[in-house]
């Protein structure tokens, strides 16, 4: 009896773990299945990384190589002679010192930041209002508004500048004619592009007109995810439209607003086509250049590719700082 109890006591831990005796195949079977599931989990964990390899390779070729070339060029004395094969000596940080001590660079940068802030504010405000309007419209009117937004969004930037340039034309523009009829003031032969302030007003109209559709569609997609019962409960509690948007809608769409705003800042800060084309129509380049046009004037037009590369690298650093702010804000949002 004592020997039997000892044998039972020795085999009890294996029995409690759900296995048989230590040498039995019942114990080895589950162990093999656990190893198999671990290998399958490892392969499943590698699948997302493998799917990212093609896109990462394309980014390295399309973006990485030009960026590295630009960075190297910014540390060289690189002019027109070097573009045709002459040696490009390294000058260290001389290009950066030249740029950062140039008052013109700071004037253009501050002008670009102010212009970007106005465009982002106008785009986000109008895009949000149009999204709220689309939420209240019927199916037919919503489809009509969506088609109009898509046409504005799909139009190339240069084509948009040409069309709006005709509308703001000094002699035959419809804007001058409408303002003359509506206000009673003679706007005939009024030039909108000579004065820098009115030049940027026209540029803001063009850029905002093409940027609003993206914001409107994105915000409208987010509005469809806001629970109706929460809005109805707030309305029953006496909250008005502004209060419901501020206390309910905006917190739900905070991450969407953050993403769209950061993207608009990046896009509007590096705008080039609209400003350059308007300058060709009638603007004064020295008083209306933004940072993108200034890089073009310094490098391609002026032949100072090293200095232009230094300005471009500084702009890339600024955009990376904005992107890092977005990433940090998104991570904090996920943690909370």
mmCIF file of C-alpha atoms in Angstrom:
data_model
loop_
_atom_site.group_PDB
_atom_site.id
_atom_site.type_symbol
_atom_site.label_atom_id
_atom_site.label_comp_id
_atom_site.label_asym_id
_atom_site.label_seq_id
_atom_site.Cartn_x
_atom_site.Cartn_y
_atom_site.Cartn_z
ATOM 1 C CA UNK A 1 0.000 0.000 0.000
ATOM 2 C CA UNK A 2 2.779 2.388 0.811
ATOM 3 C CA UNK A 3 4.558 1.702 -2.493
ATOM 4 C CA UNK A 4 1.319 2.308 -4.465
ATOM 5 C CA UNK A 5 0.710 5.608 -2.685
ATOM 6 C CA UNK A 6 4.258 6.682 -3.455
ATOM 7 C CA UNK A 7 3.775 5.845 -7.106
ATOM 8 C CA UNK A 8 0.515 7.778 -7.258
ATOM 9 C CA UNK A 9 2.142 10.751 -5.526
ATOM 10 C CA UNK A 10 5.021 10.734 -8.062
ATOM 11 C CA UNK A 11 2.694 10.640 -11.060
ATOM 12 C CA UNK A 12 0.278 13.344 -9.756
ATOM 13 C CA UNK A 13 2.058 16.448 -11.170
ATOM 14 C CA UNK A 14 1.987 15.022 -14.689
ATOM 15 C CA UNK A 15 -1.666 14.164 -14.284
ATOM 16 C CA UNK A 16 -2.477 17.669 -13.031
ATOM 17 C CA UNK A 17 -0.745 19.176 -16.097
ATOM 18 C CA UNK A 18 -3.068 17.198 -18.315
ATOM 19 C CA UNK A 19 -0.392 14.763 -19.536
ATOM 20 C CA UNK A 20 0.290 11.104 -18.913
ATOM 21 C CA UNK A 21 3.463 9.518 -17.593
ATOM 22 C CA UNK A 22 6.663 11.259 -18.513
ATOM 23 C CA UNK A 23 7.660 8.832 -21.151
ATOM 24 C CA UNK A 24 4.242 8.607 -22.796
ATOM 25 C CA UNK A 25 3.406 9.977 -26.215
ATOM 26 C CA UNK A 26 0.507 12.000 -24.758
ATOM 27 C CA UNK A 27 2.975 14.440 -23.287
ATOM 28 C CA UNK A 28 5.112 14.756 -26.397
ATOM 29 C CA UNK A 29 2.128 15.391 -28.649
ATOM 30 C CA UNK A 30 1.024 18.712 -27.116
ATOM 31 C CA UNK A 31 4.649 19.837 -26.939
ATOM 32 C CA UNK A 32 5.030 19.375 -30.687
ATOM 33 C CA UNK A 33 1.800 21.274 -31.296
ATOM 34 C CA UNK A 34 3.054 24.179 -29.185
ATOM 35 C CA UNK A 35 6.262 24.327 -31.194
ATOM 36 C CA UNK A 36 4.265 24.231 -34.409
ATOM 37 C CA UNK A 37 1.997 27.074 -33.301
ATOM 38 C CA UNK A 38 5.041 29.120 -32.322
ATOM 39 C CA UNK A 39 6.592 28.684 -35.754
ATOM 40 C CA UNK A 40 3.308 29.614 -37.414
ATOM 41 C CA UNK A 41 3.073 32.706 -35.223
ATOM 42 C CA UNK A 42 6.629 33.686 -36.191
ATOM 43 C CA UNK A 43 5.806 33.363 -39.872
ATOM 44 C CA UNK A 44 2.629 35.380 -39.372
ATOM 45 C CA UNK A 45 4.635 38.079 -37.626
ATOM 46 C CA UNK A 46 7.030 38.307 -40.581
ATOM 47 C CA UNK A 47 4.249 38.657 -43.145
ATOM 48 C CA UNK A 48 3.543 42.403 -42.606
ATOM 49 C CA UNK A 49 7.258 43.189 -42.821
ATOM 50 C CA UNK A 50 7.560 41.188 -46.036
ATOM 51 C CA UNK A 51 4.622 43.061 -47.547
ATOM 52 C CA UNK A 52 6.332 46.367 -46.781
ATOM 53 C CA UNK A 53 9.532 45.420 -48.602
ATOM 54 C CA UNK A 54 8.398 46.435 -52.140
ATOM 55 C CA UNK A 55 7.073 49.823 -51.088
ATOM 56 C CA UNK A 56 10.162 50.449 -48.946
ATOM 57 C CA UNK A 57 12.412 49.621 -51.905
ATOM 58 C CA UNK A 58 10.493 52.033 -54.146
ATOM 59 C CA UNK A 59 10.744 54.783 -51.520
ATOM 60 C CA UNK A 60 14.472 54.242 -51.149
ATOM 61 C CA UNK A 61 15.006 54.535 -54.904
ATOM 62 C CA UNK A 62 12.547 57.355 -55.613
ATOM 63 C CA UNK A 63 13.000 59.438 -52.441
ATOM 64 C CA UNK A 64 16.119 58.210 -50.661
ATOM 65 C CA UNK A 65 18.636 58.577 -53.472
ATOM 66 C CA UNK A 66 17.623 62.139 -54.487
ATOM 67 C CA UNK A 67 17.537 63.169 -50.834
ATOM 68 C CA UNK A 68 21.045 61.854 -50.208
ATOM 69 C CA UNK A 69 22.277 63.554 -53.397
ATOM 70 C CA UNK A 70 20.679 66.820 -52.277
ATOM 71 C CA UNK A 71 22.297 66.526 -48.849
ATOM 72 C CA UNK A 72 25.738 65.930 -50.365
ATOM 73 C CA UNK A 73 25.273 68.828 -52.784
ATOM 74 C CA UNK A 74 24.408 71.175 -49.937
ATOM 75 C CA UNK A 75 27.940 70.675 -48.564
ATOM 76 C CA UNK A 76 29.606 71.374 -51.915
ATOM 77 C CA UNK A 77 30.416 74.369 -54.046
ATOM 78 C CA UNK A 78 28.087 73.311 -56.821
ATOM 79 C CA UNK A 79 27.374 75.685 -59.689
ATOM 80 C CA UNK A 80 26.751 75.501 -63.412
ATOM 81 C CA UNK A 81 30.320 74.324 -64.065
ATOM 82 C CA UNK A 82 29.837 71.392 -61.675
ATOM 83 C CA UNK A 83 26.536 70.553 -63.382
ATOM 84 C CA UNK A 84 28.529 69.936 -66.582
ATOM 85 C CA UNK A 85 31.114 67.703 -64.958
ATOM 86 C CA UNK A 86 33.585 69.991 -63.164
ATOM 87 C CA UNK A 87 34.808 68.820 -59.734
ATOM 88 C CA UNK A 88 32.614 69.906 -56.815
ATOM 89 C CA UNK A 89 34.801 70.750 -53.794
ATOM 90 C CA UNK A 90 33.389 70.311 -50.314
ATOM 91 C CA UNK A 91 32.901 73.563 -48.439
ATOM 92 C CA UNK A 92 31.458 72.223 -45.203
ATOM 93 C CA UNK A 93 28.694 74.345 -43.702
ATOM 94 C CA UNK A 94 29.499 77.441 -45.780
ATOM 95 C CA UNK A 95 26.283 77.141 -47.785
ATOM 96 C CA UNK A 96 24.209 76.864 -44.626
ATOM 97 C CA UNK A 97 25.976 79.830 -43.049
ATOM 98 C CA UNK A 98 25.371 81.863 -46.193
ATOM 99 C CA UNK A 99 21.681 80.981 -46.170
ATOM 100 C CA UNK A 100 21.073 81.507 -42.458
ATOM 101 C CA UNK A 101 22.822 84.894 -42.488
ATOM 102 C CA UNK A 102 20.906 86.108 -45.553
ATOM 103 C CA UNK A 103 18.052 88.456 -44.658
ATOM 104 C CA UNK A 104 16.250 87.576 -47.893
ATOM 105 C CA UNK A 105 15.953 83.955 -46.804
ATOM 106 C CA UNK A 106 14.320 84.896 -43.506
ATOM 107 C CA UNK A 107 11.967 87.329 -45.239
ATOM 108 C CA UNK A 108 10.874 84.651 -47.700
ATOM 109 C CA UNK A 109 10.532 82.032 -44.947
ATOM 110 C CA UNK A 110 8.362 84.270 -42.753
ATOM 111 C CA UNK A 111 6.281 85.219 -45.781
ATOM 112 C CA UNK A 112 5.831 81.540 -46.618
ATOM 113 C CA UNK A 113 4.826 80.649 -43.040
ATOM 114 C CA UNK A 114 2.260 83.478 -42.917
ATOM 115 C CA UNK A 115 0.881 82.508 -46.316
ATOM 116 C CA UNK A 116 0.716 78.865 -45.218
ATOM 117 C CA UNK A 117 -1.132 79.753 -42.001
ATOM 118 C CA UNK A 118 -3.773 81.757 -43.882
ATOM 119 C CA UNK A 119 -4.308 78.995 -46.431
ATOM 120 C CA UNK A 120 -4.545 76.247 -43.814
ATOM 121 C CA UNK A 121 -7.033 78.230 -41.721
ATOM 122 C CA UNK A 122 -9.199 79.044 -44.748
ATOM 123 C CA UNK A 123 -9.050 75.496 -46.106
ATOM 124 C CA UNK A 124 -9.875 73.795 -42.813
ATOM 125 C CA UNK A 125 -12.738 76.196 -42.049
ATOM 126 C CA UNK A 126 -14.377 75.992 -45.473
ATOM 127 C CA UNK A 127 -13.785 72.253 -45.793
ATOM 128 C CA UNK A 128 -15.396 71.563 -42.414
ATOM 129 C CA UNK A 129 -18.386 73.781 -43.194
ATOM 130 C CA UNK A 130 -18.918 72.058 -46.548
ATOM 131 C CA UNK A 131 -18.679 68.651 -44.854
ATOM 132 C CA UNK A 132 -21.345 69.689 -42.334
ATOM 133 C CA UNK A 133 -23.480 70.966 -45.213
ATOM 134 C CA UNK A 134 -23.133 67.682 -47.106
ATOM 135 C CA UNK A 135 -24.320 65.834 -44.018
ATOM 136 C CA UNK A 136 -27.610 67.764 -44.098
ATOM 137 C CA UNK A 137 -28.221 67.663 -47.846
ATOM 138 C CA UNK A 138 -30.330 65.113 -49.635
ATOM 139 C CA UNK A 139 -28.852 62.435 -51.830
ATOM 140 C CA UNK A 140 -29.222 64.356 -55.115
ATOM 141 C CA UNK A 141 -27.762 67.626 -53.830
ATOM 142 C CA UNK A 142 -24.987 65.786 -52.019
ATOM 143 C CA UNK A 143 -24.055 64.041 -55.257
ATOM 144 C CA UNK A 144 -24.036 67.383 -57.095
ATOM 145 C CA UNK A 145 -21.765 68.973 -54.474
ATOM 146 C CA UNK A 146 -19.459 65.923 -54.523
ATOM 147 C CA UNK A 147 -19.094 66.097 -58.295
ATOM 148 C CA UNK A 148 -18.234 69.810 -58.108
ATOM 149 C CA UNK A 149 -15.647 69.144 -55.420
ATOM 150 C CA UNK A 150 -14.113 66.312 -57.427
ATOM 151 C CA UNK A 151 -13.823 68.503 -60.530
ATOM 152 C CA UNK A 152 -12.033 71.198 -58.542
ATOM 153 C CA UNK A 153 -9.766 68.622 -56.900
ATOM 154 C CA UNK A 154 -8.910 66.862 -60.168
ATOM 155 C CA UNK A 155 -7.981 70.016 -62.083
ATOM 156 C CA UNK A 156 -4.187 70.405 -62.515
ATOM 157 C CA UNK A 157 -2.655 73.294 -60.605
ATOM 158 C CA UNK A 158 -1.352 75.056 -63.706
ATOM 159 C CA UNK A 159 -4.739 74.805 -65.410
ATOM 160 C CA UNK A 160 -6.409 76.252 -62.328
ATOM 161 C CA UNK A 161 -3.989 79.191 -62.319
ATOM 162 C CA UNK A 162 -4.714 79.910 -65.995
ATOM 163 C CA UNK A 163 -8.494 79.801 -65.448
ATOM 164 C CA UNK A 164 -8.402 82.010 -62.366
ATOM 165 C CA UNK A 165 -5.911 84.290 -64.095
ATOM 166 C CA UNK A 166 -8.483 84.893 -66.839
ATOM 167 C CA UNK A 167 -11.128 85.609 -64.212
ATOM 168 C CA UNK A 168 -8.878 88.183 -62.500
ATOM 169 C CA UNK A 169 -7.624 89.639 -65.792
ATOM 170 C CA UNK A 170 -7.061 93.401 -65.736
ATOM 171 C CA UNK A 171 -9.068 94.258 -68.854
ATOM 172 C CA UNK A 172 -11.422 91.360 -69.537
ATOM 173 C CA UNK A 173 -11.720 89.608 -66.159
ATOM 174 C CA UNK A 174 -15.172 88.689 -64.907
ATOM 175 C CA UNK A 175 -14.174 89.529 -61.317
ATOM 176 C CA UNK A 176 -13.605 93.202 -62.136
ATOM 177 C CA UNK A 177 -16.908 93.323 -64.009
ATOM 178 C CA UNK A 178 -18.870 91.740 -61.156
ATOM 179 C CA UNK A 179 -17.295 93.998 -58.547
ATOM 180 C CA UNK A 180 -18.123 97.046 -60.667
ATOM 181 C CA UNK A 181 -21.768 95.934 -60.996
ATOM 182 C CA UNK A 182 -22.224 94.887 -57.365
ATOM 183 C CA UNK A 183 -20.375 97.701 -55.563
ATOM 184 C CA UNK A 184 -20.814 100.589 -57.983
ATOM 185 C CA UNK A 185 -17.066 101.234 -57.838
ATOM 186 C CA UNK A 186 -15.138 101.260 -61.091
ATOM 187 C CA UNK A 187 -12.841 98.226 -61.085
ATOM 188 C CA UNK A 188 -12.047 98.468 -64.793
ATOM 189 C CA UNK A 189 -8.349 97.891 -65.528
ATOM 190 C CA UNK A 190 -7.717 97.046 -61.876
ATOM 191 C CA UNK A 191 -4.629 94.840 -61.536
ATOM 192 C CA UNK A 192 -4.810 92.174 -58.846
ATOM 193 C CA UNK A 193 -1.257 90.897 -59.196
ATOM 194 C CA UNK A 194 0.857 94.068 -58.977
ATOM 195 C CA UNK A 195 0.212 94.656 -55.285
ATOM 196 C CA UNK A 196 1.728 91.845 -53.142
ATOM 197 C CA UNK A 197 -1.271 91.726 -50.785
ATOM 198 C CA UNK A 198 -3.828 91.274 -53.570
ATOM 199 C CA UNK A 199 -1.406 88.868 -55.297
ATOM 200 C CA UNK A 200 -1.465 86.568 -52.289
ATOM 201 C CA UNK A 201 -5.235 87.027 -52.047
ATOM 202 C CA UNK A 202 -5.596 85.584 -55.554
ATOM 203 C CA UNK A 203 -3.109 82.811 -54.723
ATOM 204 C CA UNK A 204 -5.054 81.981 -51.552
ATOM 205 C CA UNK A 205 -8.287 81.733 -53.532
ATOM 206 C CA UNK A 206 -6.704 79.319 -56.019
ATOM 207 C CA UNK A 207 -4.964 77.123 -53.438
ATOM 208 C CA UNK A 208 -7.943 77.024 -51.087
ATOM 209 C CA UNK A 209 -10.297 76.227 -53.964
ATOM 210 C CA UNK A 210 -8.241 73.151 -54.829
ATOM 211 C CA UNK A 211 -7.537 72.083 -51.234
ATOM 212 C CA UNK A 212 -11.071 72.294 -49.818
ATOM 213 C CA UNK A 213 -12.341 69.092 -51.524
ATOM 214 C CA UNK A 214 -9.806 66.879 -49.715
ATOM 215 C CA UNK A 215 -10.735 68.347 -46.336
ATOM 216 C CA UNK A 216 -14.473 68.216 -47.071
ATOM 217 C CA UNK A 217 -14.456 64.554 -48.140
ATOM 218 C CA UNK A 218 -12.237 63.485 -45.245
ATOM 219 C CA UNK A 219 -14.246 65.311 -42.582
ATOM 220 C CA UNK A 220 -17.536 64.144 -44.093
ATOM 221 C CA UNK A 221 -16.334 60.540 -43.912
ATOM 222 C CA UNK A 222 -15.545 61.099 -40.242
ATOM 223 C CA UNK A 223 -18.925 62.707 -39.573
ATOM 224 C CA UNK A 224 -20.696 59.558 -40.715
ATOM 225 C CA UNK A 225 -19.033 57.701 -37.817
ATOM 226 C CA UNK A 226 -20.291 60.018 -35.072
ATOM 227 C CA UNK A 227 -23.119 58.218 -33.181
ATOM 228 C CA UNK A 228 -26.498 59.801 -33.892
ATOM 229 C CA UNK A 229 -27.858 58.876 -30.479
ATOM 230 C CA UNK A 230 -25.157 60.928 -28.761
ATOM 231 C CA UNK A 231 -26.007 63.970 -30.868
ATOM 232 C CA UNK A 232 -29.719 63.494 -30.228
ATOM 233 C CA UNK A 233 -29.130 63.213 -26.482
ATOM 234 C CA UNK A 234 -27.090 66.424 -26.514
ATOM 235 C CA UNK A 235 -29.823 68.179 -28.503
ATOM 236 C CA UNK A 236 -32.432 67.065 -25.995
ATOM 237 C CA UNK A 237 -30.244 68.467 -23.232
ATOM 238 C CA UNK A 238 -30.411 71.871 -24.929
ATOM 239 C CA UNK A 239 -27.031 71.945 -26.698
ATOM 240 C CA UNK A 240 -27.033 74.070 -29.853
ATOM 241 C CA UNK A 241 -25.244 73.256 -33.114
ATOM 242 C CA UNK A 242 -22.028 75.003 -32.087
ATOM 243 C CA UNK A 243 -21.991 73.326 -28.683
ATOM 244 C CA UNK A 244 -22.661 69.892 -30.218
ATOM 245 C CA UNK A 245 -19.794 70.347 -32.656
ATOM 246 C CA UNK A 246 -17.401 71.592 -29.969
ATOM 247 C CA UNK A 247 -18.259 69.058 -27.280
ATOM 248 C CA UNK A 248 -19.144 65.952 -29.308
ATOM 249 C CA UNK A 249 -18.176 66.087 -32.983
ATOM 250 C CA UNK A 250 -14.732 67.624 -32.600
ATOM 251 C CA UNK A 251 -13.543 65.167 -29.900
ATOM 252 C CA UNK A 252 -14.684 62.266 -32.094
ATOM 253 C CA UNK A 253 -12.852 63.669 -35.133
ATOM 254 C CA UNK A 254 -9.815 65.068 -33.336
ATOM 255 C CA UNK A 255 -7.370 62.633 -34.921
ATOM 256 C CA UNK A 256 -8.819 63.294 -38.394
ATOM 257 C CA UNK A 257 -8.501 67.046 -37.960
ATOM 258 C CA UNK A 258 -4.923 66.580 -36.782
ATOM 259 C CA UNK A 259 -3.924 64.484 -39.804
ATOM 260 C CA UNK A 260 -5.605 66.789 -42.325
ATOM 261 C CA UNK A 261 -4.155 69.929 -40.741
ATOM 262 C CA UNK A 262 -0.596 68.569 -40.754
ATOM 263 C CA UNK A 263 -0.932 67.495 -44.379
ATOM 264 C CA UNK A 264 -2.278 70.913 -45.354
ATOM 265 C CA UNK A 265 0.614 72.642 -43.589
ATOM 266 C CA UNK A 266 3.147 70.524 -45.493
ATOM 267 C CA UNK A 267 1.420 71.004 -48.852
ATOM 268 C CA UNK A 268 0.861 74.753 -48.478
ATOM 269 C CA UNK A 269 4.354 75.370 -47.172
ATOM 270 C CA UNK A 270 6.009 73.879 -50.250
ATOM 271 C CA UNK A 271 3.576 75.320 -52.824
ATOM 272 C CA UNK A 272 5.324 76.246 -56.058
ATOM 273 C CA UNK A 273 3.229 75.999 -59.226
ATOM 274 C CA UNK A 274 0.542 78.513 -58.309
ATOM 275 C CA UNK A 275 2.975 81.193 -57.132
ATOM 276 C CA UNK A 276 5.401 80.736 -60.018
ATOM 277 C CA UNK A 277 2.626 80.801 -62.639
ATOM 278 C CA UNK A 278 0.986 83.890 -61.131
ATOM 279 C CA UNK A 279 4.339 85.655 -61.132
ATOM 280 C CA UNK A 280 4.585 84.902 -64.837
ATOM 281 C CA UNK A 281 1.171 86.465 -65.404
ATOM 282 C CA UNK A 282 1.953 89.727 -63.640
ATOM 283 C CA UNK A 283 3.350 89.426 -60.117
ATOM 284 C CA UNK A 284 6.567 90.978 -58.829
ATOM 285 C CA UNK A 285 8.950 88.117 -58.022
ATOM 286 C CA UNK A 286 11.025 89.943 -55.408
ATOM 287 C CA UNK A 287 7.940 90.725 -53.324
ATOM 288 C CA UNK A 288 5.863 87.586 -53.810
ATOM 289 C CA UNK A 289 8.286 84.623 -53.781
ATOM 290 C CA UNK A 290 7.611 81.817 -51.327
ATOM 291 C CA UNK A 291 10.175 79.285 -50.161
ATOM 292 C CA UNK A 292 9.562 76.882 -53.056
ATOM 293 C CA UNK A 293 9.980 79.604 -55.670
ATOM 294 C CA UNK A 294 13.001 80.971 -53.795
ATOM 295 C CA UNK A 295 14.726 77.575 -54.008
ATOM 296 C CA UNK A 296 14.072 77.501 -57.754
ATOM 297 C CA UNK A 297 15.361 81.038 -58.233
ATOM 298 C CA UNK A 298 18.511 80.335 -56.229
ATOM 299 C CA UNK A 299 19.431 76.981 -57.745
ATOM 300 C CA UNK A 300 18.087 76.666 -61.291
ATOM 301 C CA UNK A 301 17.752 80.336 -62.237
ATOM 302 C CA UNK A 302 20.772 81.591 -60.295
ATOM 303 C CA UNK A 303 23.006 78.570 -60.879
ATOM 304 C CA UNK A 304 23.896 78.192 -57.173
ATOM 305 C CA UNK A 305 22.877 74.576 -56.718
ATOM 306 C CA UNK A 306 24.784 74.122 -53.479
ATOM 307 C CA UNK A 307 23.052 77.071 -51.822
ATOM 308 C CA UNK A 308 19.701 75.977 -53.198
ATOM 309 C CA UNK A 309 20.355 72.492 -51.846
ATOM 310 C CA UNK A 310 21.051 73.927 -48.393
ATOM 311 C CA UNK A 311 17.733 75.818 -48.477
ATOM 312 C CA UNK A 312 15.931 72.650 -49.584
ATOM 313 C CA UNK A 313 17.516 70.620 -46.766
ATOM 314 C CA UNK A 314 16.396 73.226 -44.235
ATOM 315 C CA UNK A 315 12.876 72.994 -45.638
ATOM 316 C CA UNK A 316 12.987 69.198 -45.359
ATOM 317 C CA UNK A 317 14.059 69.506 -41.719
ATOM 318 C CA UNK A 318 11.160 71.868 -41.052
ATOM 319 C CA UNK A 319 8.687 69.442 -42.632
ATOM 320 C CA UNK A 320 10.168 66.533 -40.677
ATOM 321 C CA UNK A 321 9.642 68.500 -37.468
ATOM 322 C CA UNK A 322 5.999 69.026 -38.409
ATOM 323 C CA UNK A 323 5.611 65.333 -39.236
ATOM 324 C CA UNK A 324 7.212 64.286 -35.947
ATOM 325 C CA UNK A 325 4.722 66.483 -34.111
ATOM 326 C CA UNK A 326 1.924 64.623 -35.879
ATOM 327 C CA UNK A 327 3.430 61.235 -35.007
ATOM 328 C CA UNK A 328 3.826 62.164 -31.331
ATOM 329 C CA UNK A 329 0.292 63.514 -31.156
ATOM 330 C CA UNK A 330 -1.036 60.328 -32.767
ATOM 331 C CA UNK A 331 0.852 58.110 -30.319
ATOM 332 C CA UNK A 332 -0.470 60.098 -27.372
ATOM 333 C CA UNK A 333 -3.967 59.757 -28.803
ATOM 334 C CA UNK A 334 -3.573 55.980 -29.063
ATOM 335 C CA UNK A 335 -2.215 55.713 -25.510
ATOM 336 C CA UNK A 336 -5.100 57.671 -24.091
#
